Coordinates of C-alpha atoms in Angstrom, one line a residue:
M1 CA 87.7 102.1 134.8
R2 CA 87.6 105.3 136.3
T3 CA 84.2 107.2 136.4
F4 CA 83.3 110.3 134.2
S5 CA 83.7 112.6 137.3
E6 CA 87.2 111.3 138.0
L7 CA 88.4 111.8 134.6
I8 CA 86.9 115.2 134.0
S9 CA 88.3 116.4 137.1
H10 CA 91.6 115.2 136.2
Y11 CA 91.6 116.5 132.9
I12 CA 90.4 120.0 134.1
Q13 CA 93.1 119.8 136.5
R14 CA 95.7 119.4 134.2
S15 CA 94.6 121.9 131.5
G16 CA 94.7 124.5 134.3
V17 CA 91.5 126.1 133.2
S18 CA 89.1 127.0 135.7
D19 CA 85.3 126.1 135.8
A20 CA 84.2 129.3 135.0
E21 CA 86.0 129.4 132.1
L22 CA 85.3 125.9 130.6
A23 CA 81.4 126.8 131.3
R24 CA 82.0 129.6 129.0
R25 CA 83.6 127.8 126.5
L26 CA 81.0 125.3 126.4
G27 CA 77.8 127.5 127.0
V28 CA 76.9 125.9 130.0
S29 CA 76.5 127.1 133.5
R30 CA 79.1 126.8 136.0
Q31 CA 77.0 124.8 138.5
T32 CA 76.7 122.1 135.5
I33 CA 80.5 121.7 135.4
F34 CA 80.8 121.5 139.3
R35 CA 78.3 118.8 139.4
W36 CA 79.8 116.7 136.6
R37 CA 83.1 117.1 138.6
E38 CA 81.6 116.0 142.1
G39 CA 79.4 113.3 140.5
H40 CA 76.3 114.7 141.4
T41 CA 75.1 114.5 137.7
S42 CA 76.5 111.1 136.5
R43 CA 77.0 112.3 132.9
P44 CA 76.1 114.9 130.3
R45 CA 72.8 114.0 128.6
H46 CA 74.1 114.1 124.9
R47 CA 76.9 112.4 123.3
Q48 CA 78.2 115.5 121.3
D49 CA 78.6 117.5 124.8
V50 CA 81.2 114.9 125.8
I51 CA 83.0 115.4 122.6
D52 CA 82.9 119.2 122.9
L53 CA 84.3 118.9 126.3
A54 CA 87.2 116.8 125.3
S55 CA 87.6 119.3 122.3
K56 CA 88.0 122.3 124.8
L57 CA 90.1 120.4 127.1
R58 CA 92.3 119.5 124.1
L59 CA 92.2 115.8 124.9
T60 CA 93.9 113.0 122.9
G61 CA 91.8 110.7 121.0
D62 CA 92.3 107.8 123.4
E63 CA 91.5 110.0 126.0
R64 CA 88.1 111.4 124.4
D65 CA 87.2 107.9 123.9
E66 CA 87.7 107.0 127.2
L67 CA 85.6 109.7 128.5
L68 CA 82.9 108.8 126.2
L69 CA 82.9 105.4 127.4
A70 CA 83.0 106.7 131.1
A71 CA 79.8 108.6 130.2
G72 CA 78.0 105.6 128.8
F73 CA 78.5 106.5 125.2
P74 CA 80.3 104.5 122.3
P75 CA 83.7 105.7 121.6
Q76 CA 84.7 107.9 118.9
T77 CA 86.8 105.9 116.5
M78 CA 84.4 102.8 116.7
P79 CA 82.9 102.2 113.1
A80 CA 79.4 102.9 113.4
D81 CA 78.5 99.3 111.8
A82 CA 80.5 97.7 115.0
Q83 CA 78.5 100.2 117.5
S84 CA 75.3 97.9 117.0
Q85 CA 77.0 94.5 117.2
D86 CA 77.3 92.2 120.3
T87 CA 80.0 93.6 122.7
T88 CA 79.8 90.4 124.9
P89 CA 83.3 89.8 126.2
D90 CA 85.5 86.8 125.0
T91 CA 85.4 84.3 127.9
G92 CA 87.5 82.0 126.2
L93 CA 84.8 79.2 126.4
D94 CA 83.5 77.4 123.5
A95 CA 80.2 78.8 122.2
P96 CA 76.9 77.0 123.1
A97 CA 75.9 74.4 120.6
S98 CA 72.3 76.4 120.7
R99 CA 74.3 79.7 119.7
Q100 CA 75.4 80.2 116.3
V101 CA 78.2 82.7 115.4
P102 CA 77.4 85.0 112.9
P103 CA 79.6 85.3 109.7
V104 CA 81.5 88.5 109.5
S105 CA 79.6 90.8 107.0
F106 CA 81.4 92.5 104.3
K107 CA 80.6 95.8 105.9
R108 CA 82.6 95.1 109.0
W109 CA 85.2 93.5 107.1
A110 CA 85.7 96.4 105.1
W111 CA 86.6 98.6 108.3
Y112 CA 89.6 96.5 108.2
I113 CA 91.0 95.8 104.9
I114 CA 90.2 99.3 103.4
P115 CA 92.8 101.0 105.4
V116 CA 95.3 98.6 104.6
L117 CA 94.8 99.3 100.9
A118 CA 94.8 102.7 101.4
V119 CA 98.1 102.7 102.9
M120 CA 99.4 100.2 100.1
L121 CA 98.0 102.8 97.4
G122 CA 99.8 105.6 99.3
V123 CA 103.1 103.9 99.0
F124 CA 102.6 102.7 95.5
L125 CA 101.9 106.6 94.4
A126 CA 104.9 108.0 96.7
L127 CA 107.3 105.2 94.9
N128 CA 106.2 105.7 91.3
F129 CA 105.2 109.5 91.4
G130 CA 106.8 111.1 94.2
D131 CA 108.4 113.7 92.1
I132 CA 105.1 115.2 90.9
L133 CA 103.0 114.8 94.2
P134 CA 103.1 118.1 96.3
S135 CA 104.4 117.6 99.8
I136 CA 102.3 117.9 102.7
E137 CA 103.9 118.6 106.1
P138 CA 102.7 116.8 109.3
G139 CA 100.5 118.8 111.5
R140 CA 98.8 122.5 110.6
N141 CA 100.0 124.6 108.1
P142 CA 98.7 128.3 109.0
R143 CA 98.4 130.9 106.7
R144 CA 100.9 133.6 106.2
A145 CA 100.3 136.9 108.2
V146 CA 98.8 139.4 105.7
A147 CA 99.1 143.2 105.9
G148 CA 98.3 145.0 109.2
E149 CA 98.0 141.3 111.1
T150 CA 100.3 140.2 113.7
L151 CA 100.8 136.3 113.8
V152 CA 102.0 134.8 117.0
L153 CA 103.0 131.2 116.5
I154 CA 103.1 128.3 119.1
S155 CA 104.9 124.7 118.8
E156 CA 103.8 121.9 121.1
F157 CA 106.9 121.8 123.5
T158 CA 109.2 118.5 123.5
N159 CA 108.2 116.1 126.0
F160 CA 111.1 114.2 127.9
A161 CA 108.9 113.5 130.7
R162 CA 107.7 109.9 130.0
E163 CA 105.1 109.2 132.8
Q164 CA 103.3 112.5 132.0
G165 CA 102.1 114.9 128.9
Y166 CA 100.6 118.2 128.5
N167 CA 99.0 119.9 125.6
V168 CA 101.4 123.0 126.2
A169 CA 100.7 124.5 122.9
G170 CA 96.9 124.4 123.6
R171 CA 97.1 126.0 127.1
L172 CA 99.6 128.5 125.6
G173 CA 97.1 129.3 122.9
D174 CA 94.2 129.9 125.2
S175 CA 96.2 132.2 127.4
L176 CA 97.5 134.2 124.7
E177 CA 94.1 134.5 123.1
D178 CA 92.5 135.5 126.6
A179 CA 95.6 138.2 127.0
F180 CA 95.3 139.7 123.8
S181 CA 91.4 140.1 124.1
D182 CA 91.3 141.5 127.7
A183 CA 94.1 144.3 126.2
G184 CA 91.7 145.1 123.5
I185 CA 94.0 144.5 120.9
A186 CA 93.0 143.9 117.4
N187 CA 94.5 142.0 114.4
V188 CA 96.4 139.3 116.4
R189 CA 96.4 135.8 115.3
V190 CA 97.6 133.0 117.3
E191 CA 98.5 129.7 115.5
E192 CA 99.9 126.4 116.4
V193 CA 102.8 124.8 114.2
P194 CA 104.6 121.6 113.9
A195 CA 107.2 120.7 116.8
V196 CA 110.4 122.9 116.8
E197 CA 113.5 121.5 118.4
D198 CA 116.1 124.1 117.2
E199 CA 116.6 127.9 116.4
E200 CA 117.0 127.4 112.6
S201 CA 113.7 125.8 112.5
A202 CA 111.8 128.6 114.5
L203 CA 113.4 130.9 112.4
N204 CA 112.2 129.4 109.3
W205 CA 108.9 129.2 110.4
L206 CA 109.2 133.1 111.1
H207 CA 110.4 134.0 108.0
K208 CA 108.2 131.6 106.0
L209 CA 104.6 133.0 107.4
D210 CA 105.9 136.3 108.6
A211 CA 105.2 136.1 112.0
S212 CA 106.2 138.2 114.8
L213 CA 107.1 135.6 117.4
I214 CA 107.3 131.8 117.7
I215 CA 107.0 130.1 121.3
W216 CA 108.7 126.7 121.8
G217 CA 110.4 124.6 124.1
E218 CA 110.9 121.5 126.2
Y219 CA 110.1 119.9 129.1
D220 CA 110.9 116.9 131.7
S221 CA 110.1 116.1 135.3
G222 CA 113.0 118.4 136.6
Q223 CA 112.5 121.8 134.2
V224 CA 110.4 123.7 131.9
L225 CA 112.2 125.4 129.3
A226 CA 110.6 127.9 127.2
I227 CA 111.9 129.9 124.3
I228 CA 110.7 133.0 122.4
T229 CA 112.1 133.6 119.1
T230 CA 111.3 136.7 117.4
Q231 CA 112.1 138.7 114.3
A232 CA 113.9 141.8 116.3
E233 CA 116.6 143.9 114.4
N234 CA 118.3 144.0 117.7
P235 CA 120.2 140.5 118.4
S236 CA 119.9 140.5 121.8
D237 CA 115.8 140.7 121.4
L238 CA 116.1 138.0 119.0
R239 CA 115.6 135.0 121.7
Q240 CA 114.3 135.0 125.0
E241 CA 114.5 132.1 127.4
R242 CA 112.6 131.2 130.8
R243 CA 113.4 128.3 132.7
W244 CA 111.8 126.8 135.7
L245 CA 113.4 124.1 137.9
V246 CA 110.8 121.8 139.5
A247 CA 110.6 119.0 141.6
G248 CA 108.2 116.4 140.8
G249 CA 105.1 115.7 138.9
E250 CA 102.7 118.2 141.0
Q251 CA 104.9 121.1 140.4
L252 CA 105.4 120.2 137.0
S253 CA 101.6 120.5 136.4
S254 CA 101.6 124.0 138.1
T255 CA 104.5 125.2 136.5
I256 CA 102.8 124.5 132.8
N257 CA 99.6 125.3 133.9
F258 CA 99.9 128.7 135.7
D259 CA 103.7 130.0 135.6
L260 CA 104.4 129.4 131.9
P261 CA 101.3 131.1 130.6
N262 CA 101.6 134.2 132.7
E263 CA 105.1 134.5 131.7
I264 CA 104.6 133.7 128.2
S265 CA 101.7 136.2 127.9
W266 CA 103.4 139.2 129.6
I267 CA 106.2 138.7 127.0
S268 CA 104.3 138.5 124.2
L269 CA 102.2 141.6 125.2
Y270 CA 105.6 143.4 125.5
V271 CA 107.1 142.1 122.1
L272 CA 103.7 143.1 120.4
G273 CA 103.7 146.6 121.8
R274 CA 107.3 147.0 121.1
E275 CA 106.5 146.5 117.5
R276 CA 103.4 148.2 117.3
Y277 CA 105.7 151.4 118.6
A278 CA 108.2 150.8 116.0
D279 CA 105.2 150.7 113.3
G280 CA 103.8 154.1 114.7
D281 CA 100.6 152.4 116.3
F282 CA 101.0 154.0 119.2
K283 CA 97.5 153.4 120.6
G284 CA 98.0 149.8 120.0
A285 CA 101.4 150.0 121.5
R286 CA 100.1 151.6 124.7
S287 CA 97.4 149.1 125.1
A288 CA 99.7 145.8 124.8
L289 CA 102.3 147.2 127.1
L290 CA 99.9 148.6 129.8
S291 CA 98.6 145.1 130.2
A292 CA 102.2 143.5 130.1
S293 CA 102.5 146.0 132.9
L294 CA 99.6 144.4 134.9
Q295 CA 101.5 140.8 134.4
P296 CA 103.4 139.3 137.1
P297 CA 106.7 138.1 135.2
T298 CA 109.3 135.6 136.8
S299 CA 111.5 138.7 137.6
E300 CA 110.5 141.8 138.2
E301 CA 113.5 143.4 136.9
N302 CA 112.1 142.2 133.0
L303 CA 109.1 144.8 133.7
A304 CA 111.8 147.9 133.3
P305 CA 112.0 147.5 129.5
V306 CA 107.8 147.5 129.4
Y307 CA 107.9 151.0 131.3
F308 CA 110.8 152.1 129.4
Y309 CA 108.6 151.7 126.0
L310 CA 105.6 153.2 127.8
G311 CA 107.7 156.4 128.4
L312 CA 108.8 156.4 124.7
I313 CA 105.4 156.4 123.4
E314 CA 104.3 159.5 125.9
Q315 CA 107.1 161.4 124.4
A316 CA 106.6 160.3 120.7
S317 CA 102.8 160.3 120.5
I318 CA 100.5 163.7 119.6
D319 CA 98.3 162.9 122.9
G320 CA 101.5 162.0 125.1
N321 CA 102.2 163.7 128.4
V322 CA 105.8 164.7 129.3
D323 CA 104.9 164.2 133.0
R324 CA 103.7 160.5 132.5
A325 CA 106.8 160.1 130.3
V326 CA 109.0 161.0 133.2
G327 CA 107.0 158.7 135.6
Y328 CA 107.2 155.6 133.5
Y329 CA 111.1 156.2 133.1
S330 CA 111.4 156.8 136.9
Q331 CA 109.8 153.3 137.6
A332 CA 111.8 151.9 135.0
L333 CA 114.9 152.8 137.0
S334 CA 113.7 152.1 140.1
I335 CA 113.7 148.5 139.1
R336 CA 117.0 148.7 136.9
P337 CA 119.2 151.8 138.2
T338 CA 121.8 150.9 135.7
F339 CA 119.1 151.0 132.6
T340 CA 121.4 153.9 130.8
A341 CA 118.7 154.3 127.9
A342 CA 115.9 155.1 130.4
R343 CA 118.2 157.7 132.4
N344 CA 119.0 159.1 128.8
N345 CA 115.4 159.4 128.0
R346 CA 114.2 160.6 131.0
A347 CA 116.6 163.6 130.8
M348 CA 115.3 164.3 127.7
A349 CA 111.7 164.0 129.2
Y350 CA 113.0 166.7 131.6
L351 CA 114.3 169.2 128.8
Q352 CA 111.0 168.7 127.1
R353 CA 109.0 169.6 130.3
N354 CA 111.4 172.6 131.2
S355 CA 110.0 173.1 134.7
A356 CA 111.9 174.5 137.4
G357 CA 115.0 172.3 138.1
D358 CA 114.9 169.9 135.4
L359 CA 117.8 171.3 133.5
N360 CA 119.9 170.4 136.4
R361 CA 117.9 166.9 136.9
A362 CA 118.7 166.3 133.1
A363 CA 122.5 167.0 133.6
Q364 CA 122.6 164.5 136.7
D365 CA 120.9 162.0 135.1
L366 CA 123.2 162.3 131.6
A367 CA 126.7 162.3 133.8
Y368 CA 125.4 159.2 135.7
S369 CA 124.6 157.5 132.5
I370 CA 128.3 158.2 131.2
E371 CA 129.8 157.1 134.4
Q372 CA 127.7 153.5 134.2
Q373 CA 128.3 153.3 130.5
S374 CA 131.1 155.2 129.0
D375 CA 130.4 153.9 125.3
F376 CA 127.2 155.8 125.2
P377 CA 127.4 158.2 122.3
E378 CA 124.1 159.8 122.9
A379 CA 124.5 160.5 126.4
Y380 CA 127.8 162.7 125.8
Y381 CA 126.1 164.4 122.7
N382 CA 122.9 165.4 125.1
L383 CA 125.1 166.4 128.0
A384 CA 127.0 168.6 125.7
L385 CA 123.8 170.2 124.6
V386 CA 122.7 170.6 128.4
R387 CA 126.1 172.3 129.5
I388 CA 125.8 174.8 126.7
W389 CA 122.6 175.8 127.9
Q390 CA 123.8 176.0 131.3
D391 CA 127.0 177.9 131.1
P392 CA 127.1 179.0 127.1
A393 CA 130.6 181.2 128.3
N394 CA 132.1 177.5 128.5
L395 CA 131.4 176.3 124.9
R396 CA 135.0 174.7 124.6
A397 CA 134.0 172.1 127.4
S398 CA 131.1 171.3 125.6
I399 CA 132.8 170.7 122.0
E400 CA 135.0 168.3 123.7
L401 CA 132.1 166.2 125.0
L402 CA 130.8 166.1 121.4
E403 CA 134.2 165.3 120.2
Q404 CA 134.0 162.0 122.8
A405 CA 130.7 161.1 121.5
L406 CA 132.0 161.1 117.7
E407 CA 135.0 158.7 118.6
L408 CA 132.3 156.2 120.0
A409 CA 129.9 156.9 116.7
P410 CA 132.1 158.2 114.0
D411 CA 129.5 158.3 111.3
S412 CA 126.9 159.4 113.3
A413 CA 124.8 162.4 111.3
F414 CA 123.6 164.4 114.2
I415 CA 126.9 164.1 116.2
E416 CA 128.8 165.6 113.1
N417 CA 126.3 168.0 112.5
G418 CA 126.8 169.2 116.2
L419 CA 130.1 169.6 116.0
C420 CA 129.6 171.5 112.7
W421 CA 127.3 174.1 114.3
Y422 CA 129.0 174.7 117.4
M423 CA 132.6 174.8 116.4
S424 CA 131.4 177.5 114.1
L425 CA 129.7 179.6 116.5
A426 CA 132.8 179.2 118.6
G427 CA 134.6 180.7 116.0
E428 CA 136.2 177.7 114.9
A429 CA 134.8 177.5 111.4
P430 CA 137.9 175.8 109.3
V431 CA 137.9 173.1 111.8
A432 CA 134.4 172.7 111.6
M433 CA 133.9 172.4 107.9
P434 CA 135.1 168.9 107.5
H435 CA 132.5 167.9 110.1
C436 CA 129.8 170.0 107.9
D437 CA 130.5 168.2 104.6
H438 CA 130.6 164.4 106.4
A439 CA 127.1 165.4 108.0
I440 CA 125.8 166.5 104.6
S441 CA 127.1 163.3 103.1
L442 CA 125.6 161.1 106.1
G443 CA 122.1 162.4 104.7
S444 CA 121.8 165.3 107.6
V445 CA 119.5 168.1 105.9
Q446 CA 120.3 170.2 109.1
G447 CA 124.1 169.9 107.9
Y448 CA 123.2 172.4 105.4
D449 CA 122.1 175.1 107.6
S450 CA 125.3 174.4 110.3
R451 CA 127.3 174.7 107.1
G452 CA 126.1 177.8 106.1
V453 CA 126.9 179.4 109.5
A454 CA 130.6 178.0 108.8
H455 CA 130.6 179.7 105.3
A456 CA 129.6 182.9 106.8
M457 CA 131.8 183.1 109.8
L458 CA 134.6 182.4 107.2
G459 CA 133.3 185.3 105.0
E460 CA 132.2 183.1 102.0
F461 CA 128.7 184.8 102.1
R462 CA 127.7 183.2 98.5
A463 CA 128.3 179.7 99.3
A464 CA 126.6 180.5 102.8
A465 CA 123.5 181.8 101.0
S466 CA 123.6 178.7 99.0
D467 CA 123.5 176.3 101.7
F468 CA 120.4 178.2 103.6
S469 CA 118.5 178.4 100.5
R470 CA 118.8 174.5 100.1
F471 CA 118.1 173.9 103.8
L472 CA 114.6 176.0 103.4
D473 CA 114.0 174.1 99.9
R474 CA 114.4 170.6 101.5
L475 CA 112.6 171.8 104.6
E476 CA 109.7 173.2 102.4
N477 CA 109.3 169.9 100.5
E478 CA 110.2 167.3 103.3
D479 CA 109.0 168.6 106.6
P480 CA 106.5 171.8 106.2
A481 CA 106.3 172.0 110.0
R482 CA 110.5 172.6 110.7
Y483 CA 109.9 174.9 107.6
E484 CA 107.7 177.2 109.4
R485 CA 110.0 177.1 112.5
F486 CA 113.2 178.2 110.5
A487 CA 112.1 180.2 107.4
E488 CA 111.6 183.6 109.1
S489 CA 114.8 183.9 110.5
R490 CA 116.6 182.2 107.9
L491 CA 115.0 184.7 105.0
Q492 CA 116.6 187.3 107.1
W493 CA 120.2 185.9 106.9
L494 CA 119.6 185.5 103.2
D495 CA 118.9 189.2 103.1
E496 CA 121.7 190.2 105.1
L497 CA 124.1 188.1 103.1
A498 CA 122.8 189.7 99.9
A499 CA 123.7 193.0 101.2
G500 CA 127.5 191.8 102.1
Q501 CA 126.7 191.5 105.8
N502 CA 127.6 188.8 108.2
P503 CA 124.5 188.1 110.4
F504 CA 126.1 186.4 113.3
A505 CA 127.2 189.3 115.4
A506 CA 127.7 188.3 119.3
A507 CA 124.3 189.1 120.2
L508 CA 122.9 186.5 117.7
I509 CA 125.6 183.8 118.4
D510 CA 124.7 184.1 122.1
Q511 CA 120.8 183.8 121.5
L512 CA 121.7 180.8 119.1
L513 CA 123.5 178.9 121.7
R514 CA 120.5 179.6 124.4
E515 CA 118.0 178.1 122.0

């Protein structure tokens, strides 16, 4: 039988938890853990200390009882009555005549017969009343996520390594809770669920509990496979996999206890940050993503989307900093140069910053994006705008870029509106009108403003005034900040149209092209 110090050293090493962390969880000193492991103290003073230790190390019932016995305490599963009985081992010899074998008491006999009766009763009820009894799922049944809460689910990994087993779910749960706590992220709950063996089961748990992600997988003596399934809108984000090839038990233990928790922690922080960004919680998103950026993932390339979302946050939040946004996009591109979305967004950040040389930098980024990804409509659209600002006289070339963008995204309201606006200013109002109508049918409020220009250029002043009035009315009700921006100029146009004049002389057109 192994000693208490041998057992606890083995279980601590298997769990991957440090002496300091275990001491913190148990409420004892680190020196106490050290003395237990080294055998300087043969065992804890109290039986409950051993039970707490087994719980923190997530031991099985048999492992807990072995630890209790090694510490000199009775096992947890032994009946209380049996703990006081004579435990002299049976040698196989006849008992001396002077020694009477005590009769088996009813109390002790009950420990054996009562479970049997309970099983029989359960079978009887299931056979006769199964249709009215509530179904009880095996394992834990965690609560559904409530409003404002993020739920992360962990399934125990399927074990194909017969010679050794690990409490993977427990290890990951501890790691995630520590990661979320260190990041200062509130309203996150980590729960374990029964074993998940396929994608359908994983998605069922996600939808049933309205969880953000579920972690599941498998391992054997040659590999560890972790799968993260989410409720992302983008199909490419629904499932992520991480696989480690291992050679033998020592490497398997190291992978499960260290590499796997680190990788899962940063992925979970990234998914959480992305989710909170989508919900408009920029502070929570920034905390999660900054923590993810400090985690060392298996491949450094996986950090590129983390920096991408940090750049988005800087551009979108009130307290954002455009210089930091440029810096984050540049970090993403230094890791993944062909990350066209990051290059497109850095171009927009350059335009937002508008420092010396930024217009040319934006044009270079957008042209490179199109070169790398020829089916990227946003890059064509943004490059068209930059080209107009660089050379307003060459408006036709920019309109051709907008037409290429529309071929890639024929139902894009903002591209249709861009064609309506710039074609009208270029004197192509008859060709622009169908684009104007389509933009409005797609829900573009700005489309009324652009169509007003088209009507004015065609000499249809009453229709133009109607469109400008509708544009201002919608903005005043739906977007007061933009109303303040556009109201003065549009009210002046309305006055000129009411006087029978076309406001769009050459000087105003040149001004609008340079805005």
